[in-house]
Coordinates of C-alpha atoms and ligand atoms in Angstrom, one line a residue:
M1 CA 64.9 -13.3 -183.8
F2 CA 61.6 -11.7 -184.5
F3 CA 61.9 -9.4 -181.7
S4 CA 64.1 -9.5 -178.7
I5 CA 64.7 -7.3 -175.8
L6 CA 66.5 -10.2 -174.4
F7 CA 69.8 -8.7 -174.4
L8 CA 68.4 -6.8 -171.4
L9 CA 68.7 -10.1 -169.6
S10 CA 72.4 -10.2 -170.1
I11 CA 72.5 -8.0 -167.1
F12 CA 71.7 -11.1 -165.1
L13 CA 73.8 -13.3 -167.1
L14 CA 76.9 -11.3 -167.2
Q15 CA 77.1 -8.8 -164.5
P16 CA 76.7 -10.8 -161.3
F17 CA 79.5 -13.1 -162.2
H18 CA 81.5 -11.1 -164.7
S19 CA 83.0 -14.0 -166.4
S20 CA 83.4 -13.5 -170.1
A21 CA 80.5 -13.2 -172.4
I22 CA 79.0 -16.3 -174.0
P23 CA 81.8 -17.6 -176.3
F24 CA 80.1 -17.0 -179.6
L25 CA 83.5 -16.7 -181.2
S26 CA 85.1 -19.9 -180.1
K27 CA 85.9 -21.8 -183.1
Q28 CA 86.2 -25.4 -182.3
E29 CA 88.9 -25.8 -184.9
D30 CA 90.3 -28.9 -183.5
N31 CA 87.0 -30.7 -184.1
F32 CA 87.2 -29.8 -187.6
A33 CA 90.7 -30.6 -188.4
I34 CA 89.8 -34.2 -189.2
Y35 CA 87.5 -33.1 -192.0
Q36 CA 89.1 -33.5 -195.3
N37 CA 88.9 -30.8 -198.0
I38 CA 87.0 -32.1 -201.0
N39 CA 88.4 -31.0 -204.4
H40 CA 85.3 -29.8 -206.1
T41 CA 85.5 -29.1 -209.8
V42 CA 82.9 -27.9 -212.2
S43 CA 81.2 -31.0 -213.5
N44 CA 80.7 -31.8 -217.1
D45 CA 77.1 -30.6 -216.6
G46 CA 78.5 -27.1 -216.1
K47 CA 80.5 -27.3 -219.2
L48 CA 77.9 -28.8 -221.4
Q49 CA 74.9 -26.9 -220.1
S50 CA 72.8 -25.9 -223.2
R51 CA 71.3 -22.6 -222.0
P52 CA 71.6 -20.4 -219.0
K53 CA 69.5 -21.6 -216.0
R54 CA 66.5 -19.6 -215.0
V55 CA 65.4 -19.6 -211.4
A56 CA 62.1 -18.3 -209.9
I57 CA 61.9 -17.2 -206.3
V58 CA 58.6 -16.9 -204.5
G59 CA 59.0 -14.3 -201.7
A60 CA 61.3 -11.5 -201.2
G61 CA 61.8 -11.9 -197.5
A62 CA 65.0 -13.0 -195.7
S63 CA 65.2 -16.6 -197.2
G64 CA 64.2 -15.6 -200.8
S65 CA 66.6 -12.7 -200.8
A66 CA 69.4 -14.8 -199.3
A67 CA 68.8 -17.6 -201.9
A68 CA 69.1 -15.0 -204.8
F69 CA 72.2 -13.7 -203.3
F70 CA 74.0 -17.1 -202.7
L71 CA 72.9 -18.4 -206.1
K72 CA 74.4 -15.4 -207.9
R73 CA 77.6 -15.8 -206.0
A74 CA 77.8 -19.5 -206.9
A75 CA 77.1 -18.7 -210.5
R76 CA 79.9 -16.1 -210.6
T77 CA 82.3 -18.7 -209.2
V78 CA 81.4 -21.2 -211.8
E79 CA 81.5 -18.8 -214.7
A80 CA 84.8 -17.4 -213.6
R81 CA 86.3 -20.9 -213.3
L82 CA 85.1 -21.9 -216.7
G83 CA 86.3 -18.5 -218.1
V84 CA 82.9 -17.9 -219.6
E85 CA 80.8 -14.8 -219.8
E86 CA 78.8 -13.7 -216.7
G87 CA 75.2 -14.9 -217.3
S88 CA 76.1 -17.8 -219.5
R89 CA 75.4 -20.5 -216.8
L90 CA 72.9 -18.6 -214.6
G91 CA 70.6 -16.5 -216.6
E92 CA 67.6 -14.7 -215.0
I93 CA 66.6 -14.8 -211.3
V94 CA 63.0 -13.7 -211.2
V95 CA 61.6 -12.8 -207.8
F96 CA 57.8 -12.6 -207.1
E97 CA 56.8 -10.7 -204.0
K98 CA 53.1 -10.2 -203.1
E99 CA 53.8 -7.3 -200.8
G100 CA 54.9 -3.9 -202.1
Y101 CA 58.3 -4.1 -200.3
V102 CA 61.5 -6.3 -199.7
G103 CA 62.0 -7.9 -196.4
G104 CA 59.0 -9.9 -195.6
R105 CA 58.5 -10.1 -191.9
T106 CA 61.2 -7.5 -191.4
T107 CA 59.9 -4.0 -192.1
T108 CA 60.1 -0.5 -190.7
I109 CA 57.7 2.4 -190.3
H110 CA 58.4 6.0 -189.6
P111 CA 56.2 7.7 -186.8
H112 CA 53.7 10.1 -188.4
S113 CA 55.0 8.7 -191.8
D114 CA 57.7 11.3 -191.5
P115 CA 60.9 9.9 -193.0
R116 CA 63.0 12.4 -190.8
L117 CA 61.8 10.5 -187.7
R118 CA 63.7 7.4 -186.7
A119 CA 62.6 4.2 -188.5
Q120 CA 61.0 1.8 -186.1
E121 CA 61.0 -2.0 -186.6
L122 CA 57.6 -3.5 -186.9
G123 CA 58.7 -7.0 -187.3
G124 CA 62.1 -8.8 -186.9
S125 CA 64.0 -6.3 -185.0
I126 CA 67.1 -7.7 -183.3
F127 CA 69.8 -10.2 -184.3
V128 CA 72.8 -11.3 -182.2
E129 CA 76.5 -11.8 -182.7
A130 CA 76.1 -15.5 -183.4
N131 CA 74.0 -14.4 -186.5
R132 CA 77.0 -14.4 -188.8
N133 CA 75.1 -13.8 -192.0
M134 CA 73.3 -10.8 -190.7
M135 CA 76.4 -9.4 -189.2
K136 CA 78.4 -9.9 -192.3
G137 CA 75.6 -8.4 -194.4
V138 CA 75.7 -5.2 -192.4
E139 CA 79.4 -4.8 -193.3
Y140 CA 79.1 -6.0 -196.8
F141 CA 76.3 -3.6 -197.7
N142 CA 77.9 -0.6 -195.9
L143 CA 75.1 -0.5 -193.3
T144 CA 75.4 0.8 -189.8
L145 CA 75.0 -1.4 -186.8
I146 CA 73.3 0.2 -183.8
N147 CA 72.8 -0.9 -180.3
P148 CA 69.1 -1.1 -179.6
D149 CA 69.7 0.4 -176.2
M150 CA 66.4 -0.2 -174.5
A151 CA 67.6 -1.2 -171.2
E152 CA 68.5 2.2 -170.0
S153 CA 65.6 2.7 -167.7
G154 CA 65.4 -0.9 -166.5
I155 CA 63.1 -3.8 -167.0
G156 CA 60.3 -5.4 -165.1
I157 CA 58.6 -8.7 -165.1
W158 CA 54.8 -8.4 -164.8
D159 CA 52.6 -11.4 -164.1
G160 CA 49.2 -9.6 -164.8
E161 CA 48.7 -8.6 -161.2
K162 CA 52.1 -7.5 -159.9
F163 CA 55.8 -7.0 -160.7
L164 CA 57.7 -10.1 -159.8
F165 CA 61.0 -8.4 -160.4
K166 CA 62.1 -4.9 -161.3
T167 CA 65.5 -3.4 -162.0
S168 CA 66.4 0.0 -160.9
A169 CA 68.8 2.6 -162.3
S170 CA 71.9 1.0 -160.7
S171 CA 73.4 -2.0 -162.2
W172 CA 75.2 -2.8 -159.0
I173 CA 71.9 -2.9 -157.1
D174 CA 70.2 -4.8 -160.0
S175 CA 72.9 -7.4 -159.9
A176 CA 72.4 -7.9 -156.1
K177 CA 68.7 -8.0 -156.4
A178 CA 68.9 -10.6 -159.3
L179 CA 71.4 -12.6 -157.3
W180 CA 69.1 -12.5 -154.2
R181 CA 66.0 -13.6 -156.2
Y182 CA 67.3 -16.1 -158.6
G183 CA 70.5 -17.4 -157.0
P184 CA 73.8 -17.8 -158.8
L185 CA 73.3 -21.3 -160.3
S186 CA 70.3 -20.8 -162.6
P187 CA 71.8 -18.0 -164.6
Y188 CA 75.2 -19.8 -164.8
R189 CA 73.7 -23.1 -165.9
T190 CA 71.6 -21.2 -168.5
K191 CA 74.6 -19.5 -169.9
S192 CA 76.5 -22.7 -170.3
A193 CA 73.6 -24.6 -171.9
V194 CA 73.0 -21.7 -174.3
A195 CA 76.7 -21.4 -175.2
K196 CA 76.8 -25.1 -176.1
L197 CA 73.8 -24.6 -178.3
V198 CA 75.2 -21.6 -180.0
N199 CA 78.6 -23.4 -180.6
N200 CA 76.8 -26.1 -182.4
F201 CA 74.9 -23.6 -184.4
L202 CA 78.2 -21.9 -185.5
K203 CA 79.3 -25.0 -187.3
L204 CA 76.9 -23.7 -190.1
Y205 CA 79.6 -21.1 -190.8
D206 CA 82.6 -23.3 -190.8
P207 CA 83.6 -24.1 -194.4
S208 CA 85.4 -27.3 -193.6
Y209 CA 82.4 -28.6 -191.7
L210 CA 80.1 -27.6 -194.5
S211 CA 82.4 -29.1 -197.2
Q212 CA 82.6 -32.4 -195.2
R213 CA 78.9 -32.5 -194.5
G214 CA 77.8 -31.6 -198.1
P215 CA 74.3 -30.5 -199.1
V216 CA 71.5 -31.9 -196.8
G217 CA 68.3 -33.3 -197.9
S218 CA 66.1 -32.7 -194.8
I219 CA 65.8 -30.4 -191.9
S220 CA 66.1 -33.5 -189.6
D221 CA 69.5 -34.4 -191.0
L222 CA 70.6 -30.8 -190.8
A223 CA 69.4 -30.5 -187.2
E224 CA 70.8 -33.8 -186.0
D225 CA 74.2 -33.3 -187.7
L226 CA 74.6 -30.0 -185.9
G227 CA 73.6 -31.6 -182.6
L228 CA 70.5 -29.5 -182.5
G229 CA 67.9 -32.2 -183.3
N230 CA 65.5 -34.2 -181.4
E231 CA 67.4 -33.8 -178.2
Y232 CA 66.1 -30.2 -178.2
T233 CA 63.0 -30.3 -180.3
T234 CA 61.1 -33.2 -178.8
R235 CA 60.9 -31.7 -175.3
T236 CA 59.5 -28.5 -174.1
G237 CA 61.5 -25.5 -172.9
K238 CA 60.2 -26.1 -169.5
D239 CA 61.2 -29.7 -169.3
W240 CA 64.6 -28.9 -170.6
A241 CA 65.2 -25.9 -168.4
K242 CA 64.1 -27.8 -165.3
N243 CA 65.4 -31.3 -165.8
V244 CA 68.4 -30.8 -168.0
V245 CA 69.8 -27.4 -167.5
G246 CA 68.7 -27.5 -163.9
V247 CA 67.3 -24.0 -163.1
N248 CA 65.0 -23.1 -160.4
Q249 CA 61.3 -22.3 -160.9
K250 CA 61.5 -18.5 -160.4
W251 CA 64.2 -18.2 -163.1
L252 CA 62.3 -20.5 -165.4
G253 CA 59.0 -18.9 -165.0
E254 CA 60.1 -15.2 -164.8
I255 CA 63.3 -14.5 -166.7
W256 CA 63.3 -17.4 -169.2
E257 CA 59.7 -17.3 -169.8
G258 CA 59.8 -13.5 -170.1
S259 CA 62.2 -14.2 -173.0
T260 CA 60.1 -16.8 -174.8
R261 CA 57.0 -14.7 -174.4
V262 CA 58.7 -11.7 -176.1
N263 CA 60.6 -13.7 -178.7
Y264 CA 58.0 -16.3 -179.8
A265 CA 54.8 -15.3 -177.8
S266 CA 55.0 -18.7 -176.2
D267 CA 55.2 -19.8 -172.5
M268 CA 57.9 -22.3 -171.5
D269 CA 55.5 -25.2 -171.6
H270 CA 54.4 -24.5 -175.1
I271 CA 57.7 -24.0 -176.9
H272 CA 60.4 -26.6 -177.7
A273 CA 63.7 -26.5 -175.9
L274 CA 65.5 -25.2 -179.0
G275 CA 63.2 -22.2 -179.2
A276 CA 63.6 -21.6 -175.5
G277 CA 67.4 -21.8 -176.0
V278 CA 67.4 -19.5 -178.9
S279 CA 65.4 -16.9 -176.9
M280 CA 68.1 -16.7 -174.4
A281 CA 71.0 -16.4 -176.9
A282 CA 71.2 -12.7 -176.6
G283 CA 74.9 -11.9 -176.9
G284 CA 75.8 -8.9 -179.0
A285 CA 72.2 -7.9 -179.8
S286 CA 72.1 -5.3 -182.6
Q287 CA 70.0 -3.9 -185.4
V288 CA 70.6 -2.0 -188.5
E289 CA 70.2 1.8 -188.6
G290 CA 67.2 2.6 -190.8
G291 CA 65.9 -1.0 -190.8
N292 CA 67.1 -4.6 -190.9
W293 CA 65.4 -5.1 -194.2
Q294 CA 68.3 -3.3 -195.9
I295 CA 70.4 -6.4 -195.6
F296 CA 67.8 -8.3 -197.7
R297 CA 67.5 -5.5 -200.1
G298 CA 71.3 -5.4 -200.5
M299 CA 71.2 -9.2 -201.2
L300 CA 68.6 -8.9 -203.9
D301 CA 70.3 -6.0 -205.5
D302 CA 73.6 -7.8 -205.6
S303 CA 71.9 -10.8 -207.2
K304 CA 70.7 -8.6 -210.0
A305 CA 67.4 -10.5 -209.7
K306 CA 64.4 -9.2 -211.6
L307 CA 62.1 -8.2 -208.8
H308 CA 58.3 -8.0 -209.2
L309 CA 56.6 -6.4 -206.1
G310 CA 52.9 -6.6 -205.5
T311 CA 52.8 -9.8 -207.4
E312 CA 51.4 -12.9 -206.1
V313 CA 52.3 -16.3 -207.5
S314 CA 49.1 -18.2 -208.3
E315 CA 50.4 -21.3 -210.0
I316 CA 53.5 -23.4 -210.4
I317 CA 53.2 -26.0 -213.1
P318 CA 55.8 -28.7 -213.4
L319 CA 56.5 -29.6 -217.0
D320 CA 57.1 -33.2 -218.2
S321 CA 60.7 -33.1 -219.2
K322 CA 63.0 -35.9 -219.8
D323 CA 66.1 -35.1 -217.8
S324 CA 65.8 -32.0 -215.6
P325 CA 62.7 -30.5 -214.0
Q326 CA 61.1 -27.4 -215.4
F327 CA 58.3 -25.2 -214.2
I328 CA 56.0 -22.6 -215.5
V329 CA 55.2 -19.9 -212.9
R330 CA 52.1 -17.8 -213.1
S331 CA 51.2 -14.8 -211.1
N332 CA 48.3 -12.4 -210.7
K333 CA 50.1 -9.8 -212.9
T334 CA 49.0 -11.4 -216.1
Q335 CA 51.3 -9.3 -218.3
L336 CA 54.3 -11.0 -216.7
N337 CA 53.1 -14.5 -217.5
D338 CA 54.8 -16.2 -220.4
D339 CA 55.7 -19.8 -221.1
E340 CA 59.5 -19.4 -220.6
P341 CA 60.2 -22.2 -218.2
F342 CA 62.2 -22.0 -214.9
D343 CA 64.8 -24.7 -214.2
A344 CA 64.2 -24.4 -210.4
V345 CA 61.8 -22.7 -208.1
F346 CA 62.6 -21.5 -204.5
F347 CA 59.4 -21.3 -202.6
A348 CA 60.4 -18.8 -199.9
A349 CA 57.1 -18.2 -198.0
P350 CA 55.0 -20.3 -195.7
W351 CA 53.2 -22.8 -197.9
H352 CA 49.9 -22.4 -196.3
S353 CA 49.7 -18.6 -196.8
S354 CA 50.0 -19.2 -200.5
P355 CA 47.1 -19.7 -203.0
I356 CA 49.1 -22.2 -205.0
S357 CA 46.8 -25.0 -206.1
K358 CA 46.7 -28.3 -204.3
K359 CA 47.2 -30.0 -207.6
L360 CA 50.9 -29.4 -207.2
A361 CA 51.0 -30.7 -203.7
A362 CA 49.6 -34.0 -204.9
N363 CA 53.0 -34.8 -206.4
F364 CA 55.0 -34.1 -203.3
V365 CA 57.5 -36.7 -202.0
S366 CA 55.8 -36.1 -198.6
P367 CA 53.2 -33.6 -197.6
I368 CA 54.0 -30.2 -196.1
P369 CA 52.5 -30.5 -192.7
H370 CA 50.2 -27.8 -191.6
Q371 CA 52.3 -25.3 -189.7
P372 CA 50.3 -23.0 -187.3
Y373 CA 51.7 -19.5 -186.9
V374 CA 51.4 -17.1 -184.0
R375 CA 49.0 -14.2 -184.9
L376 CA 50.9 -11.4 -183.2
H377 CA 49.4 -7.9 -182.7
V378 CA 52.0 -5.1 -182.7
T379 CA 50.7 -1.8 -181.4
Y380 CA 53.1 1.1 -182.1
F381 CA 52.5 4.6 -180.9
T382 CA 54.1 7.8 -179.6
T383 CA 53.6 9.6 -176.4
T384 CA 55.2 12.4 -174.3
Q385 CA 55.3 10.0 -171.3
P386 CA 58.9 8.7 -170.8
H387 CA 57.5 5.7 -168.8
P388 CA 54.3 3.8 -168.4
L389 CA 52.0 5.3 -165.7
P390 CA 52.2 3.6 -162.3
S391 CA 48.4 3.6 -162.0
F392 CA 48.2 1.3 -165.0
F393 CA 49.8 -1.4 -162.7
G394 CA 47.8 -0.4 -159.7
L395 CA 50.8 1.3 -158.1
S396 CA 51.1 4.7 -156.4
E397 CA 52.1 7.7 -158.4
D398 CA 55.6 7.9 -157.1
S399 CA 56.4 4.2 -157.8
Y400 CA 59.3 3.6 -160.2
I401 CA 58.2 1.9 -163.4
P402 CA 60.8 0.4 -165.8
N403 CA 60.2 1.2 -169.5
A404 CA 60.7 -2.3 -170.8
I405 CA 58.2 -4.8 -169.3
L406 CA 58.3 -8.5 -169.9
T407 CA 55.7 -10.8 -168.8
S408 CA 55.3 -14.2 -167.1
G409 CA 52.5 -16.7 -167.2
L410 CA 53.8 -18.4 -164.1
T411 CA 51.4 -16.9 -161.6
S412 CA 48.4 -17.5 -163.8
R413 CA 49.3 -21.2 -164.1
I414 CA 49.8 -21.7 -160.3
Q415 CA 46.7 -19.6 -159.2
S416 CA 43.9 -19.3 -161.5
I417 CA 44.2 -15.7 -162.5
P418 CA 44.1 -14.4 -166.1
P419 CA 47.5 -14.2 -167.7
P420 CA 48.9 -10.8 -168.7
R421 CA 47.0 -9.2 -171.6
F422 CA 50.3 -8.5 -173.4
Q423 CA 53.6 -10.1 -174.1
S424 CA 55.8 -7.1 -173.8
I425 CA 55.8 -3.3 -173.6
S426 CA 58.9 -1.4 -174.5
W427 CA 59.8 2.3 -174.8
H428 CA 62.1 2.8 -177.7
G429 CA 63.5 6.3 -177.1
E430 CA 62.7 9.6 -178.7
V431 CA 61.5 9.6 -182.3
L432 CA 63.8 12.6 -182.8
P433 CA 66.5 13.5 -180.2
G434 CA 65.2 16.2 -178.0
S435 CA 61.6 16.1 -179.3
G436 CA 60.2 14.7 -176.0
E437 CA 58.1 12.2 -178.1
Y438 CA 58.8 8.6 -177.3
A439 CA 58.0 5.6 -179.5
V440 CA 56.4 2.7 -177.7
K441 CA 55.9 -0.9 -179.0
I442 CA 53.5 -3.5 -177.4
F443 CA 53.2 -7.1 -178.5
S444 CA 50.0 -8.9 -177.6
L445 CA 47.9 -11.9 -178.9
T446 CA 44.8 -9.7 -179.0
R447 CA 43.9 -6.2 -180.2
L448 CA 44.6 -3.6 -177.6
S449 CA 41.9 -0.9 -177.4
D450 CA 42.5 2.8 -177.3
R451 CA 41.3 2.7 -173.8
F452 CA 44.1 0.3 -172.8
I453 CA 46.6 2.6 -174.4
H454 CA 45.1 5.7 -172.6
K455 CA 45.3 3.8 -169.3
L456 CA 48.9 3.1 -169.9
I457 CA 50.0 6.6 -170.8
G458 CA 47.2 8.8 -169.4
E459 CA 46.9 10.8 -172.6
E460 CA 46.0 10.3 -176.2
S461 CA 48.8 8.8 -178.2
G462 CA 50.5 11.1 -180.6
W463 CA 50.3 8.7 -183.4
L464 CA 49.3 5.0 -183.5
V465 CA 49.6 2.1 -185.7
R466 CA 48.2 -1.5 -185.3
K467 CA 49.8 -4.3 -187.2
E468 CA 48.9 -7.9 -187.2
W469 CA 51.4 -10.5 -188.3
D470 CA 51.7 -14.3 -188.7
S471 CA 55.0 -13.5 -187.0
Y472 CA 56.6 -16.9 -186.4
P473 CA 55.6 -20.6 -186.2
K474 CA 54.2 -21.9 -183.0
L475 CA 57.3 -23.8 -182.1
K476 CA 55.6 -27.0 -180.7
T477 CA 57.8 -30.0 -179.9
T478 CA 58.4 -31.9 -183.1
S479 CA 60.7 -34.5 -184.7
S480 CA 59.5 -34.1 -188.3
Y481 CA 59.6 -31.3 -190.7
A482 CA 58.4 -30.3 -194.1
P483 CA 60.4 -31.6 -197.1
V484 CA 63.1 -29.2 -198.3
E485 CA 62.6 -30.3 -201.8
P486 CA 59.0 -31.5 -202.0
I487 CA 59.2 -32.1 -205.8
K488 CA 62.5 -32.3 -207.8
G489 CA 63.6 -28.8 -208.6
L490 CA 61.2 -27.0 -206.2
H491 CA 62.9 -26.0 -203.0
Y492 CA 60.9 -25.1 -199.9
L493 CA 62.7 -22.5 -197.9
A494 CA 60.3 -22.3 -195.0
A495 CA 60.8 -26.0 -194.1
Q496 CA 63.2 -25.0 -191.2
E497 CA 60.9 -22.6 -189.6
A498 CA 59.4 -25.2 -187.2
W499 CA 63.0 -25.9 -186.1
I500 CA 64.4 -22.4 -185.6
S501 CA 62.7 -19.2 -186.8
T502 CA 64.9 -16.1 -187.0
M503 CA 66.0 -13.8 -189.8
E504 CA 69.4 -15.5 -189.6
T505 CA 68.0 -19.0 -190.0
Q506 CA 66.1 -17.8 -193.1
T507 CA 69.3 -16.8 -194.6
V508 CA 70.9 -20.1 -193.8
S509 CA 67.9 -21.8 -195.4
G510 CA 68.4 -19.8 -198.5
R511 CA 72.0 -20.9 -198.6
E512 CA 71.3 -24.5 -198.0
A513 CA 68.8 -24.6 -200.8
V514 CA 71.4 -23.0 -203.2
A515 CA 73.9 -25.6 -202.1
R516 CA 71.7 -28.4 -203.2
L517 CA 71.0 -26.9 -206.5
V518 CA 74.5 -25.8 -207.5
N519 CA 75.9 -29.1 -206.4
E520 CA 73.6 -30.8 -208.8
W521 CA 74.0 -28.3 -211.7
W522 CA 77.6 -27.5 -211.6
G523 CA 79.2 -29.8 -209.1
L524 CA 80.0 -26.9 -206.8
G525 CA 80.6 -27.8 -203.2
L526 CA 79.5 -26.1 -200.1
G527 CA 82.2 -24.6 -198.0
E528 CA 84.8 -26.1 -200.1
C529 CA 88.0 -25.0 -198.3
E530 CA 89.0 -24.8 -194.8
N531 CA 90.2 -21.3 -194.8
G532 CA 87.6 -20.0 -197.0
D533 CA 84.5 -18.1 -196.0
S534 CA 81.1 -19.6 -195.7
W535 CA 79.8 -17.0 -198.2
D536 CA 82.1 -18.2 -200.8
W537 CA 82.1 -21.3 -202.9
T538 CA 85.8 -21.2 -203.6
C539 CA 89.0 -20.3 -201.8
S540 CA 90.8 -19.2 -204.9
N541 CA 90.5 -15.5 -204.2
Ligands
NAG1 C1 91.9 -30.8 -207.8 O1 91.5 -30.4 -209.0 C2 92.4 -30.0 -209.9 C3 91.7 -29.6 -211.2 O2 91.0 -30.5 -211.8 C4 93.5 -31.0 -210.1 O3 94.5 -30.5 -211.0 C5 94.1 -31.4 -208.9 O4 95.1 -32.5 -209.0 C6 93.0 -31.9 -207.9 N1 93.6 -32.1 -206.6 C7 93.4 -33.2 -205.9 C8 93.9 -33.2 -204.5 O5 92.6 -34.1 -206.2
NAG2 C1 48.2 -9.3 -207.0 O1 48.2 -9.7 -205.7 C2 48.9 -8.8 -204.8 C3 48.8 -9.4 -203.4 O2 47.6 -9.9 -203.0 C4 48.0 -7.4 -204.8 O3 48.6 -6.5 -203.9 C5 48.0 -6.9 -206.2 O4 47.2 -5.8 -206.2 C6 47.5 -7.9 -207.2 N1 47.7 -7.5 -208.5 C7 46.8 -7.7 -209.5 C8 47.2 -7.0 -210.9 O5 45.7 -8.2 -209.3
NAG3 C1 80.6 -0.3 -199.7 O1 81.8 0.5 -199.6 C2 82.9 0.2 -200.2 C3 84.0 1.2 -199.9 O2 83.5 2.5 -200.0 C4 82.7 0.0 -201.7 O3 83.8 -0.4 -202.3 C5 81.6 -1.0 -201.9 O4 81.2 -1.0 -203.3 C6 80.3 -0.6 -201.2 N1 79.4 -1.7 -201.2 C7 78.1 -1.5 -201.5 C8 77.3 -2.7 -201.6 O5 77.6 -0.4 -201.6

């Protein structure tokens, strides 16, 4: 999830009814019992391979780093089975990253650029319990999981003119107020619908499911096989919530839309139902102390890939070769360029943000459709104010103002008033405990002026950073996706972005691409054994 303060909403989903949390952990084992374990062995190709494979990865974000990681794990398995030296089947993995850091759309800054002050997420900031690769990465790389804890002083839903809903300091009163405003059915139905969606998603971590399914050749197949395909992507969030889930308009336009606006900067009538559902899957929201990017850094380090930062790939040239594809990869760091070919390329960045020549695209099995991205403005600053000023919202000085504010476009759609000028405002606690200096993050679709900030806090900010991102795709309704392997040997890891765009799904995309490749190279199967682990390609240890 690019950003979520959605777990705040769990106070509505969980407290009033106090049934158990969304069953992220239910395993559906019965459904999978029918799947047979496939006995994969290393193919002759693996034995006869003439030289170690060489792989280029374009982009060191979540999907590129995950691809490096899973590829190296697969190679270790194959090499161990064959009893050959490490590096004899998979040689170099070379990663090209145009930015000067690992993590892509996941990166942190320290207020005042002071490393002693708590790192703040500028991009992808929260993941949830169902995000198994992220969760496991935290453990595997010895990182510390922290609770983002932003709900302490309540949340409000702002429509541009007034607060539609505000929580107070008492969870009991909050629950009563929420129940009064939204009724019991809408939260309950949302919870069930989202639980179903999450359960389908969790098949992606079931080794026996993966083994039975095998590598997939398209995002449509992947999505349909999981039960998260056209049923969810060809209708809007609004249509689904209203007509299928059956929630009322207030819940849809205030709570649910507050979520889609903070998660994907989209209103419910402009996002597909899957994006709307993912926005509400908030169970167990967490982040990594010091920054989520450390998971991706850990993955890259583990893969022993050769990493070139500040290096932009300018050309990928397919070579005419008899049996297997090969590519020359050139970057703007000319001293790196040589004619040592790569046996595969993982293109792990949005295609349209890259300067790769259109000549290559002319050979694609099907074109990569143009994918518009949301241009998100992140304004990060510090202040001595523990809350936004009531006057900013036209309220009297003694009014209580929550320090997490979500927004709704509902009023602006019904009456013709301008929509809120921002997607969300959130106070993120003190930059150093006891310092009295708070970090604040605002998402908006336009630049927020110094005057805007001054009105909000009644003082000059202590420190301020403005960052613009192509943060996530516009999740419009769709039934077709970019090809995952547009040309033999070149894998496009951002193809799934229009389906679900989160840090987690990027790691899944990396793994799926590796699965296609190692199946072809070494006959290695995905999942392989029922009691194995979705990170491993074998159950033998
Ligand atoms: C699985 O493969 C191994 C190694 O080739 C073989 O000995 C074994 O009989 C196979 N098992 C099945 C069920 O095919
Ligand atoms: C290559 O491109 C990157 C990203 O645009 C840039 O930061 C870097 O300075 C460039 N390097 C050279 C040697 O031109
Ligand atoms: C994590 O910690 C364990 C136990 O201290 C250690 O064995 C392991 O190598 C560490 N892993 C990494 C990636 O640092």
